[in-house]
Amino acid sequence: MAVAVKTSGGFCNAQQQWLHSTRDLFLYGYSHSNAKECKSKKTKRPASLRVKATSTKVELDFNDPSWKQKFQEDWDNRFNLPRITDIYDLKPRPTTFSLTKQRTPTGDEDSTPKDMWNGYVSNDDRALMKVIKYSSPTSAGAECIDPDCSWVEQWVHRAGPRKDIYYEPNEVKAAIVTCGGLCPGLNDVIRQVVFTLETYGVKNIVGIPFGFRGFYEKGLKEMPLSRNLVENINLAGGSFLGVSRGGPKTSEIVDSIQARRIDMLFVLGGNGTHAGANAIHDECRKRKLKVSVVAVPKTIDNDIPLMDKTFGFDTAVEEAQRAINSAYIEARSAYHGIGLVKLMGRSSGFIAMHASLSSGQVDVCLIPEVPFALDGEYGVLQHLEQLIKNTGFCVVCVAEAAGQELLQNSGATDASGNAILSDIGVHMQQKIKTHFKGIGVHADIKYIDPTYMVRACRANASDAILCTVLGQNAVHGAFAGFSGITSCICNTHYVYLPVTQVITAPKRVNHKGRMWHRCLTSTGQPDFR
Ligand SMILES: Nc1ncnc2c1ncn2[C@@H]1O[C@H](COP(=O)(O)OP(=O)(O)OP(=O)(O)O)[C@@H](O)[C@H]1O
Ligand SMILES: O=P(O)(O)OC[C@H]1O[C@](O)(CO)[C@@H](O)[C@@H]1O
Ligand SMILES: [Mg+2]
């Protein structure tokens, strides 16, 4: 859901600068420098902030003692999970997802009376999304709603199996589709979705081949799926179903869903896929179809907002640090060796930052969120010169989206409409060569671009567990009658979020947050500007 923020008179001069987007408001709060300015003008502050959502219109005036309550009402409204009962008058039935294989507690383990224990999640259960109480907007990484950084509880819906379900399992046709680029863990999620559907009693499970294209391209047949068939697919990387970018229009996808009589659609993908899932959900509602569309956030880039991480990210970081390790060994073994590694991340530097942190071998980490100069007194090249002089070798890790403003851009896009980036790695390699040649100092540059190697691999242990839980919860969400939701992890708890809330903008590294500062402490790099 798009949320427009309007400001009115005299709130703070810096207001336009710090409310870059609604995402800034809800995810990052005030920027430090501007927040200081706001603080200093506190007494003059009329503090009227209008938060206008497409389905709600909330006026927030921080001088109004009930502003928190208004914020929370708006929050609850935005995070309310869409359900098929919003458009259908349906009676639930008791779930067929049995927990009885587990030994029923005797009652000795805890104080729950034996006959009241059921192991299901209530629709009223919530998880707290934010747990830090920032004392002021100037605290590192502060995410504040009002200028005083007051504590406001932000609850989201807990994921898991419900006691009541809204589908007859033996009548359900469920489909799974994997979209976008590859990501470690896709097969783990497919496998768990199939296992869990079968546990409910679903017999008709199909895979849509090659992303959204599988709904449309002639010759691409849906693939019947079963526990037997998917039992071992998690042992390999990639997607058992295949992936793709681009594809048919939403209306064509929904025509196909209707023609195939699909009741539940599990959509695995990144931010583009989530936008697609949301459009499919909306179109199904418009046509009054009883279809649950449930997404599972997949992307090595970790750029989907509000959640702790997306599956595949941990594995990509682990693979990426192998490349850094090789660059380190090459650089250290060469006379005046410079190891340069370019890592993926379409619009954010999470992989580069985390791989730099985890390897501990990086002297300079460059990400798109933090602009830098290559040339000049404070530029990267000057710093490399110093490192070579002092240590004899160094390692640079650059995110693929970093420094795009230094390069010529073709303006080209891929089939999904994503911008095709210019190659910062090759550019830096050339610049470093030219620089050292120019100053007459020998430098041996070893450039490593692991590209697809960081994602065309099997999920590591932590991703495999995440995939297992997210896949199972996706099925529980569909049976509970939710649609237009995503199954994710927030603040270490497994939750459902409305897809509308995670497609506002890509999540980016907070350059004022602790993680980036930890990375700077680790590399020891200065500001390059
Ligand atoms: N705004 C949108 N509305 C509807 N469909 C979309 C939208 N954006 C992308 N899609 C569709 O979603 C699919 C995947 O999108 P995209 O290629 O951007 O990958 P992604 O899901 O962001 O994953 P990755 O992290 O690998 O980039 C494509 O088939 C594309 O057509
Ligand atoms: O698979 P493609 O189209 O080459 O896309 C590569 C892009 O996909 C990602 O792996 C995931 O979005 C990005 O890190 C990268 O920019
Ligand atoms: Mg994307």
Coordinates of C-alpha atoms and ligand atoms in Angstrom, one line a residue:
M1 CA 0.0 0.0 0.0
A2 CA 1.4 3.4 -0.9
V3 CA 1.4 5.8 1.9
A4 CA 1.8 9.5 1.2
V5 CA 3.2 11.8 3.8
K6 CA 2.2 15.4 3.9
T7 CA 3.7 17.9 6.2
S8 CA 2.4 21.2 7.3
G9 CA 3.8 24.5 8.4
G10 CA 6.8 25.2 10.6
F11 CA 7.4 21.6 11.8
C12 CA 11.1 21.8 11.1
N13 CA 13.1 23.4 8.3
A14 CA 14.9 20.2 7.6
Q15 CA 11.7 18.3 7.1
Q16 CA 11.8 18.0 3.3
Q17 CA 15.3 16.7 3.5
W18 CA 14.6 14.0 6.1
L19 CA 11.3 12.7 5.0
H20 CA 12.7 11.4 1.7
S21 CA 10.0 8.7 1.7
T22 CA 7.5 7.1 3.9
R23 CA 10.0 4.4 4.3
D24 CA 12.3 6.9 5.9
L25 CA 9.5 7.8 8.3
F26 CA 8.6 4.3 9.3
L27 CA 11.9 2.5 9.0
Y28 CA 14.5 5.0 9.8
G29 CA 12.7 7.9 11.5
Y30 CA 14.7 11.1 11.7
S31 CA 18.1 11.5 10.2
H32 CA 20.6 12.5 12.9
S33 CA 21.7 15.9 11.8
N34 CA 18.2 17.0 10.9
A35 CA 16.8 15.5 14.1
K36 CA 19.2 17.7 16.1
E37 CA 17.8 20.7 14.2
C38 CA 14.3 19.6 15.0
K39 CA 15.2 19.1 18.6
S40 CA 16.6 22.6 18.9
K41 CA 13.4 24.1 17.6
K42 CA 11.2 21.9 19.8
T43 CA 9.4 24.7 21.6
K44 CA 8.3 26.3 18.3
R45 CA 7.1 23.0 16.8
P46 CA 3.5 22.9 15.7
A47 CA 4.2 19.3 14.9
S48 CA 1.5 18.5 12.6
L49 CA 2.2 15.5 10.4
R50 CA -0.4 14.0 8.2
V51 CA -0.1 10.4 7.3
K52 CA -2.4 9.5 4.5
A53 CA -2.7 5.9 3.5
T54 CA -4.8 4.7 0.5
S55 CA -7.3 3.0 2.7
T56 CA -7.0 5.1 5.8
K57 CA -6.5 8.8 6.5
V58 CA -4.8 9.5 9.8
E59 CA -3.8 12.9 11.1
L60 CA -0.9 12.8 13.4
D61 CA -0.3 15.8 15.5
F62 CA 2.4 15.2 18.1
N63 CA 0.9 17.8 20.4
D64 CA -2.2 15.8 20.5
P65 CA -2.0 13.4 23.6
S66 CA -3.7 10.7 21.6
W67 CA -1.3 10.7 18.6
K68 CA 0.2 7.3 19.6
Q69 CA -3.2 5.7 19.7
K70 CA -3.9 7.2 16.2
F71 CA -0.6 5.9 14.9
Q72 CA -1.3 2.5 16.3
E73 CA -4.8 2.3 14.8
D74 CA -3.3 3.2 11.4
W75 CA -0.5 0.6 12.0
D76 CA -3.1 -2.1 12.8
N77 CA -5.1 -1.1 9.8
R78 CA -2.0 -1.3 7.5
F79 CA -0.8 -4.6 9.0
N80 CA -4.2 -6.3 9.1
L81 CA -4.0 -9.4 7.1
P82 CA -6.3 -9.7 4.1
R83 CA -8.4 -12.8 4.1
I84 CA -10.7 -14.6 1.7
T85 CA -13.5 -14.0 4.3
D86 CA -13.3 -10.3 3.4
I87 CA -15.0 -11.1 0.2
Y88 CA -16.7 -14.4 0.9
D89 CA -19.0 -15.4 3.7
L90 CA -17.3 -18.7 4.6
K91 CA -17.6 -21.0 7.6
P92 CA -14.3 -22.5 8.8
R93 CA -13.8 -26.2 9.5
P94 CA -11.5 -27.8 12.1
T95 CA -8.0 -28.1 10.8
T96 CA -6.7 -31.4 9.3
F97 CA -3.2 -30.4 10.2
S98 CA -2.6 -32.8 13.1
L99 CA -0.2 -32.1 15.9
T100 CA -1.1 -35.4 17.6
K101 CA 2.0 -37.2 16.3
Q102 CA 3.7 -35.2 19.0
R103 CA 3.3 -36.5 22.5
T104 CA 0.5 -34.6 24.2
P105 CA 2.0 -32.8 27.2
T106 CA 1.1 -34.5 30.5
G107 CA 0.5 -31.1 32.1
D108 CA 3.6 -31.5 34.3
E109 CA 5.8 -29.5 31.9
D110 CA 4.0 -26.2 32.4
S111 CA 0.9 -24.8 34.0
T112 CA -1.3 -25.2 30.9
P113 CA -4.2 -27.5 31.7
K114 CA -3.9 -30.7 29.7
D115 CA -7.2 -30.4 27.9
M116 CA -6.6 -26.8 26.9
W117 CA -3.3 -27.4 25.2
N118 CA -3.6 -27.5 21.4
G119 CA -0.4 -26.3 19.9
Y120 CA -2.1 -24.0 17.4
V121 CA -1.5 -20.3 16.8
S122 CA -4.4 -18.0 17.6
N123 CA -5.4 -15.3 15.1
D124 CA -5.0 -12.8 18.0
D125 CA -1.3 -13.7 18.7
R126 CA 1.1 -11.0 17.8
A127 CA 4.9 -10.5 17.7
L128 CA 6.5 -7.2 18.5
M129 CA 8.3 -5.8 15.5
K130 CA 10.6 -3.3 17.2
V131 CA 12.3 -3.9 20.5
I132 CA 14.8 -1.1 20.9
K133 CA 13.7 2.0 22.8
Y134 CA 15.9 4.7 21.4
S135 CA 16.4 7.5 23.9
S136 CA 16.7 10.1 21.1
P137 CA 16.7 10.4 17.3
T138 CA 20.4 10.9 17.5
S139 CA 21.1 7.3 18.8
A140 CA 22.8 5.1 16.2
G141 CA 20.3 3.7 13.7
A142 CA 17.4 5.3 15.6
E143 CA 14.0 4.5 14.1
C144 CA 11.6 7.1 15.5
I145 CA 8.1 8.1 14.8
D146 CA 7.9 11.4 16.7
P147 CA 10.7 13.9 17.4
D148 CA 11.0 12.8 21.0
C149 CA 11.5 9.2 19.9
S150 CA 8.7 7.9 22.1
W151 CA 8.2 4.2 22.4
V152 CA 5.3 3.0 20.3
E153 CA 4.4 -0.7 20.2
Q154 CA 4.3 -2.1 16.7
W155 CA 2.6 -5.5 16.6
V156 CA 2.5 -7.9 13.7
H157 CA 0.6 -11.1 13.2
R158 CA 2.2 -14.4 14.3
A159 CA 2.5 -17.1 11.7
G160 CA 1.7 -20.8 12.2
P161 CA -1.1 -23.3 12.0
R162 CA -4.6 -22.3 13.1
K163 CA -7.3 -24.5 14.7
D164 CA -9.8 -23.5 12.0
I165 CA -9.2 -23.7 8.2
Y166 CA -11.1 -22.3 5.2
Y167 CA -10.4 -25.0 2.6
E168 CA -11.3 -28.7 2.2
P169 CA -7.9 -30.2 1.7
N170 CA -9.1 -32.9 -0.7
E171 CA -10.7 -30.3 -2.9
V172 CA -7.7 -28.0 -3.0
K173 CA -5.4 -27.5 -6.0
A174 CA -2.2 -25.8 -4.9
A175 CA 0.5 -24.3 -7.1
I176 CA 4.0 -23.2 -6.5
V177 CA 6.0 -20.8 -8.6
T178 CA 9.6 -19.5 -8.2
C179 CA 10.4 -16.1 -9.9
G180 CA 13.3 -13.7 -10.4
G181 CA 16.9 -14.8 -10.1
L182 CA 18.2 -18.0 -8.4
C183 CA 18.6 -18.0 -4.7
P184 CA 19.9 -20.7 -2.3
G185 CA 17.0 -22.4 -0.5
L186 CA 14.3 -22.3 -3.3
N187 CA 14.2 -26.1 -3.3
D188 CA 14.0 -26.3 0.5
V189 CA 10.9 -24.0 0.4
I190 CA 9.3 -26.0 -2.4
R191 CA 9.9 -29.2 -0.5
Q192 CA 8.4 -27.9 2.7
V193 CA 5.4 -26.4 1.0
V194 CA 4.7 -29.8 -0.6
F195 CA 5.3 -31.7 2.7
T196 CA 3.0 -29.4 4.6
L197 CA 0.2 -29.4 2.0
E198 CA 0.3 -33.2 2.0
T199 CA 0.1 -33.2 5.8
Y200 CA -3.1 -31.2 5.6
G201 CA -4.4 -33.8 3.1
V202 CA -3.9 -32.0 -0.2
K203 CA -3.5 -34.3 -3.2
N204 CA -3.4 -32.0 -6.1
I205 CA -0.1 -30.0 -5.9
V206 CA 1.6 -28.6 -9.0
G207 CA 4.7 -26.6 -9.9
I208 CA 4.5 -23.8 -12.4
P209 CA 7.7 -24.0 -14.5
F210 CA 10.0 -21.0 -15.1
G211 CA 8.4 -18.3 -12.9
F212 CA 5.3 -16.3 -14.1
R213 CA 6.2 -17.3 -17.7
G214 CA 5.0 -20.8 -16.9
F215 CA 1.4 -19.5 -16.6
Y216 CA 1.5 -18.3 -20.2
E217 CA 4.2 -19.7 -22.5
K218 CA 2.9 -22.5 -24.7
G219 CA 4.7 -25.7 -24.2
L220 CA 5.4 -25.1 -20.5
K221 CA 3.4 -27.7 -18.6
E222 CA 2.6 -27.6 -14.9
M223 CA 4.5 -30.3 -13.0
P224 CA 2.6 -32.6 -10.5
L225 CA 4.5 -32.5 -7.2
S226 CA 4.5 -35.0 -4.3
R227 CA 6.5 -35.8 -1.2
N228 CA 8.3 -38.6 -3.1
L229 CA 9.2 -36.4 -6.0
V230 CA 10.6 -33.5 -3.9
E231 CA 12.1 -35.6 -1.1
N232 CA 15.8 -34.8 -2.0
I233 CA 15.6 -31.6 -4.0
N234 CA 17.1 -29.6 -1.2
L235 CA 20.4 -31.4 -1.7
A236 CA 21.0 -29.3 -4.8
G237 CA 21.0 -25.6 -5.5
G238 CA 18.8 -23.8 -8.1
S239 CA 15.1 -24.2 -8.5
F240 CA 13.5 -27.6 -9.2
L241 CA 10.8 -25.6 -11.1
G242 CA 13.1 -23.2 -12.9
V243 CA 13.0 -19.4 -12.6
S244 CA 12.6 -16.4 -15.0
R245 CA 12.3 -12.7 -15.2
G246 CA 9.5 -10.8 -17.1
G247 CA 6.5 -12.7 -18.3
P248 CA 2.8 -12.2 -18.8
K249 CA 0.4 -9.5 -17.6
T250 CA -1.3 -10.0 -14.3
S251 CA -4.7 -10.5 -16.0
E252 CA -3.2 -13.3 -18.1
I253 CA -1.8 -14.9 -15.0
V254 CA -5.1 -14.8 -13.3
D255 CA -6.9 -16.1 -16.4
S256 CA -4.5 -19.0 -16.2
I257 CA -5.1 -19.5 -12.4
Q258 CA -8.9 -19.5 -13.1
A259 CA -8.5 -22.0 -16.0
R260 CA -6.3 -24.3 -14.0
R261 CA -8.7 -24.0 -11.0
I262 CA -5.9 -23.2 -8.6
D263 CA -7.1 -22.4 -5.0
M264 CA -3.7 -21.7 -3.4
L265 CA -0.7 -20.1 -5.0
F266 CA 2.7 -20.0 -3.3
V267 CA 4.9 -17.4 -4.9
L268 CA 8.6 -17.5 -4.1
G269 CA 10.6 -14.4 -5.0
G270 CA 12.1 -11.0 -4.3
N271 CA 10.6 -7.5 -4.4
G272 CA 9.4 -7.7 -8.0
T273 CA 7.8 -11.1 -7.4
H274 CA 6.0 -9.6 -4.3
A275 CA 4.7 -6.8 -6.4
G276 CA 3.5 -9.4 -8.9
A277 CA 1.9 -11.5 -6.1
N278 CA 0.1 -8.4 -4.8
A279 CA -1.2 -7.6 -8.2
I280 CA -2.4 -11.3 -8.6
H281 CA -4.1 -11.1 -5.2
D282 CA -5.8 -7.9 -6.1
E283 CA -7.0 -9.2 -9.4
C284 CA -8.3 -12.4 -7.8
R285 CA -10.3 -10.2 -5.4
K286 CA -11.6 -8.1 -8.2
R287 CA -12.9 -11.3 -9.9
K288 CA -14.1 -12.6 -6.5
L289 CA -12.1 -15.8 -6.8
K290 CA -11.5 -17.9 -3.7
V291 CA -7.7 -18.0 -4.1
S292 CA -5.1 -17.6 -1.4
V293 CA -1.9 -16.0 -2.7
V294 CA 0.9 -16.4 -0.3
A295 CA 4.5 -15.2 -0.9
V296 CA 7.8 -16.3 0.6
P297 CA 10.5 -13.7 0.4
K298 CA 13.5 -14.9 -1.5
T299 CA 16.6 -12.9 -2.4
I300 CA 20.3 -13.1 -1.8
D301 CA 20.2 -9.2 -1.8
N302 CA 18.3 -9.1 1.5
D303 CA 16.6 -6.0 0.3
I304 CA 13.0 -6.6 1.3
P305 CA 11.9 -4.2 4.1
L306 CA 10.6 -4.9 7.6
M307 CA 12.0 -8.4 7.9
D308 CA 15.2 -9.6 9.6
K309 CA 16.5 -11.3 6.5
T310 CA 15.3 -13.1 3.3
F311 CA 16.3 -16.7 2.7
G312 CA 19.4 -17.2 0.7
F313 CA 21.2 -14.2 2.1
D314 CA 23.2 -16.1 4.7
T315 CA 24.4 -18.6 2.1
A316 CA 25.3 -15.9 -0.4
V317 CA 27.4 -14.2 2.3
E318 CA 29.1 -17.4 3.1
E319 CA 30.0 -18.0 -0.5
A320 CA 31.0 -14.4 -1.0
Q321 CA 33.5 -14.6 1.8
R322 CA 35.2 -17.5 0.0
A323 CA 35.8 -15.1 -2.8
I324 CA 37.2 -12.5 -0.4
N325 CA 39.4 -15.2 1.2
S326 CA 40.9 -16.0 -2.3
A327 CA 41.4 -12.3 -3.0
Y328 CA 43.2 -12.0 0.3
I329 CA 45.5 -15.0 -0.4
E330 CA 46.3 -13.7 -3.9
A331 CA 47.0 -10.2 -2.7
R332 CA 49.1 -11.3 0.2
S333 CA 51.2 -13.6 -1.9
A334 CA 51.8 -11.0 -4.6
Y335 CA 54.3 -8.1 -4.5
H336 CA 52.1 -5.1 -3.9
G337 CA 49.0 -7.2 -4.3
I338 CA 45.6 -5.7 -4.5
G339 CA 42.7 -8.1 -4.2
L340 CA 39.4 -6.7 -5.7
V341 CA 36.1 -8.5 -5.3
K342 CA 32.8 -7.4 -6.7
L343 CA 29.7 -8.8 -5.1
M344 CA 26.0 -8.9 -6.1
G345 CA 23.3 -6.7 -4.7
R346 CA 21.1 -4.9 -7.2
S347 CA 20.3 -1.9 -5.0
S348 CA 21.8 -2.5 -1.6
G349 CA 25.2 -3.4 -0.1
F350 CA 24.1 -6.1 2.4
I351 CA 26.1 -8.9 0.8
A352 CA 29.3 -6.8 0.5
M353 CA 28.9 -5.4 4.1
H354 CA 28.2 -8.8 5.7
A355 CA 30.9 -10.7 3.7
S356 CA 33.4 -8.0 4.6
L357 CA 32.5 -8.3 8.2
S358 CA 32.5 -12.1 8.3
S359 CA 35.8 -12.5 6.4
G360 CA 37.6 -9.9 8.4
Q361 CA 40.0 -9.6 5.5
V362 CA 38.7 -6.5 3.8
D363 CA 40.5 -3.1 4.0
V364 CA 37.9 -1.2 1.9
C365 CA 34.2 -2.0 1.6
L366 CA 32.2 0.1 -0.9
I367 CA 28.4 0.0 -0.9
P368 CA 25.8 2.0 -2.9
E369 CA 24.3 3.6 0.2
V370 CA 27.6 5.4 1.0
P371 CA 28.9 7.6 -1.9
F372 CA 32.6 7.7 -2.4
A373 CA 35.3 9.3 -4.6
L374 CA 37.9 7.3 -6.3
D375 CA 40.2 10.2 -7.2
G376 CA 41.5 13.1 -5.1
E377 CA 43.1 13.6 -1.7
Y378 CA 40.3 11.7 0.2
G379 CA 39.6 9.2 -2.6
V380 CA 39.8 5.4 -2.5
L381 CA 42.9 5.3 -4.8
Q382 CA 44.9 7.5 -2.4
H383 CA 44.0 5.2 0.5
L384 CA 45.1 2.1 -1.5
E385 CA 48.4 3.8 -2.1
Q386 CA 48.8 4.3 1.6
L387 CA 47.9 0.7 2.3
I388 CA 50.4 -0.6 -0.2
K389 CA 53.0 1.6 1.3
N390 CA 52.3 0.5 4.9
T391 CA 51.2 -3.1 4.6
G392 CA 52.3 -4.2 1.1
F393 CA 48.9 -5.5 0.1
C394 CA 45.2 -4.8 0.5
V395 CA 41.7 -6.2 -0.2
V396 CA 38.8 -4.2 -1.6
C397 CA 35.2 -5.4 -1.7
V398 CA 32.8 -3.5 -3.9
A399 CA 29.0 -4.0 -4.2
E400 CA 27.8 -4.2 -7.8
A401 CA 25.5 -1.2 -7.3
A402 CA 28.1 1.0 -5.6
G403 CA 29.5 4.1 -7.4
Q404 CA 27.1 3.9 -10.3
E405 CA 27.1 7.7 -10.4
L406 CA 30.8 7.4 -11.5
L407 CA 29.9 5.4 -14.5
Q408 CA 28.0 5.8 -17.7
N409 CA 24.6 4.3 -17.6
S410 CA 23.0 2.7 -20.7
G411 CA 19.5 3.1 -19.2
A412 CA 18.8 -0.5 -20.3
T413 CA 16.6 -2.8 -18.2
D414 CA 16.1 -6.5 -17.9
A415 CA 12.9 -8.4 -18.8
S416 CA 11.4 -7.5 -15.4
G417 CA 12.2 -3.8 -15.8
N418 CA 15.2 -3.8 -13.4
A419 CA 18.0 -1.4 -14.4
I420 CA 21.1 -3.1 -15.8
L421 CA 24.0 -1.8 -13.8
S422 CA 27.3 -0.7 -15.2
D423 CA 30.3 -2.7 -14.1
I424 CA 31.9 -1.0 -11.2
G425 CA 34.4 -3.9 -10.7
V426 CA 36.0 -3.6 -14.1
H427 CA 36.0 0.2 -13.8
M428 CA 37.8 0.1 -10.5
Q429 CA 40.3 -2.5 -11.8
Q430 CA 41.2 -0.1 -14.6
K431 CA 41.3 2.9 -12.4
I432 CA 43.6 1.2 -9.9
K433 CA 46.0 0.0 -12.7
T434 CA 46.1 3.5 -14.2
H435 CA 46.7 5.1 -10.8
F436 CA 49.6 3.0 -9.8
K437 CA 51.2 3.2 -13.2
G438 CA 50.8 7.0 -13.1
I439 CA 52.7 7.2 -9.8
G440 CA 55.3 4.7 -10.9
V441 CA 54.5 2.2 -8.2
H442 CA 54.2 -1.5 -9.0
A443 CA 50.8 -3.0 -8.2
D444 CA 49.5 -6.5 -9.0
I445 CA 45.7 -6.4 -9.2
K446 CA 43.8 -9.6 -8.8
Y447 CA 40.1 -9.1 -9.7
I448 CA 37.5 -11.7 -8.6
D449 CA 33.9 -11.4 -9.7
P450 CA 32.2 -14.5 -8.3
T451 CA 28.8 -13.4 -9.8
Y452 CA 26.4 -16.4 -9.9
M453 CA 28.6 -18.6 -7.7
V454 CA 27.2 -16.9 -4.6
R455 CA 23.7 -17.9 -5.4
A456 CA 23.8 -21.0 -7.5
C457 CA 24.5 -23.2 -4.5
R458 CA 22.7 -25.2 -1.9
A459 CA 21.3 -23.4 1.2
N460 CA 23.6 -23.5 4.3
A461 CA 22.2 -24.8 7.6
S462 CA 20.8 -21.5 8.8
D463 CA 19.0 -20.8 5.5
A464 CA 17.7 -24.4 5.4
I465 CA 16.0 -23.9 8.7
L466 CA 14.6 -20.5 7.7
C467 CA 13.3 -22.0 4.5
T468 CA 11.7 -24.9 6.4
V469 CA 9.8 -22.6 8.7
L470 CA 8.8 -20.1 6.1
G471 CA 7.6 -22.8 3.7
Q472 CA 5.5 -24.5 6.4
N473 CA 4.1 -21.2 7.6
A474 CA 3.2 -20.2 4.0
V475 CA 0.9 -23.3 3.8
H476 CA -0.6 -22.6 7.3
G477 CA -1.3 -19.0 6.2
A478 CA -3.2 -20.2 3.1
F479 CA -5.3 -22.7 5.0
A480 CA -6.1 -20.0 7.6
G481 CA -7.7 -18.1 4.7
F482 CA -5.1 -15.3 4.3
S483 CA -4.2 -14.0 0.9
G484 CA -1.9 -11.2 -0.2
I485 CA 0.5 -12.1 2.7
T486 CA 4.2 -13.0 3.0
S487 CA 5.6 -15.5 5.4
C488 CA 8.7 -14.0 7.0
I489 CA 10.9 -13.5 10.1
C490 CA 10.7 -10.2 12.1
N491 CA 12.7 -9.6 15.2
T492 CA 13.5 -13.3 15.4
H493 CA 9.8 -14.3 15.3
Y494 CA 7.9 -15.9 12.4
V495 CA 5.1 -13.7 11.2
Y496 CA 2.8 -12.8 8.3
L497 CA 2.9 -9.4 6.8
P498 CA 0.6 -8.0 4.2
V499 CA 2.5 -7.9 0.9
T500 CA 1.5 -4.3 0.5
Q501 CA 3.8 -3.3 3.4
V502 CA 7.0 -4.9 2.0
I503 CA 6.9 -3.5 -1.6
T504 CA 7.1 0.2 -0.9
A505 CA 10.9 0.4 -1.7
P506 CA 13.9 -1.8 -1.4
K507 CA 15.5 -2.1 2.0
R508 CA 19.0 -0.5 2.0
V509 CA 21.9 -0.5 4.5
N510 CA 21.4 2.2 7.1
H511 CA 24.7 4.1 6.9
K512 CA 23.9 5.6 10.2
G513 CA 23.2 2.2 11.8
R514 CA 25.5 0.1 14.0
M515 CA 26.2 -2.6 11.4
W516 CA 27.8 -0.2 8.9
H517 CA 29.8 1.4 11.7
R518 CA 30.9 -2.0 12.8
C519 CA 32.1 -2.7 9.3
L520 CA 34.0 0.6 9.3
T521 CA 35.7 -0.4 12.6
S522 CA 36.6 -3.7 11.1
T523 CA 38.1 -2.4 7.8
G524 CA 39.6 0.7 9.3
Q525 CA 38.7 2.7 6.2
P526 CA 38.1 6.5 6.3
D527 CA 35.4 8.5 4.6
F528 CA 36.2 8.6 0.9
R529 CA 34.9 12.1 0.2
Ligands
LIG1 N1 5.6 -4.2 -10.3 C1 5.3 -5.4 -10.7 N2 4.0 -5.9 -10.9 C2 3.8 -7.1 -11.3 N3 4.8 -8.0 -11.6 C3 6.0 -7.7 -11.4 C4 6.4 -6.4 -11.0 N4 7.7 -6.3 -10.9 C5 8.2 -7.5 -11.2 N5 7.2 -8.3 -11.5 C6 7.3 -9.7 -12.0 O1 7.9 -10.5 -10.9 C7 8.8 -11.4 -11.5 C8 10.1 -11.3 -10.7 O2 10.6 -10.0 -10.7 P1 12.2 -9.6 -10.7 O3 12.8 -10.2 -11.9 O4 12.3 -8.2 -10.4 O5 12.8 -10.5 -9.5 P2 12.6 -10.4 -8.0 O6 11.4 -11.1 -7.5 O7 12.8 -9.0 -7.5 O8 13.8 -11.3 -7.4 P3 15.4 -11.0 -7.5 O9 15.7 -10.7 -6.0 O10 16.0 -12.2 -7.9 O11 15.6 -9.8 -8.4 C9 9.0 -11.1 -13.0 O12 8.4 -12.2 -13.7 C10 8.3 -9.8 -13.2 O13 7.5 -9.8 -14.4
LIG2 O1 19.9 -13.3 -12.8 P1 20.2 -12.0 -13.4 O2 19.1 -11.4 -14.2 O3 21.6 -11.9 -14.0 O4 20.3 -10.9 -12.2 C1 21.3 -10.6 -11.3 C2 20.7 -9.9 -10.1 O5 19.9 -10.8 -9.4 C3 20.3 -10.7 -8.0 O6 21.2 -11.9 -7.8 C4 19.1 -10.8 -7.1 O7 18.3 -9.7 -7.3 C5 21.1 -9.4 -7.9 O8 22.0 -9.5 -6.8 C6 21.7 -9.3 -9.2 O9 21.9 -7.9 -9.5
MG3 MG 14.3 -7.6 -7.3

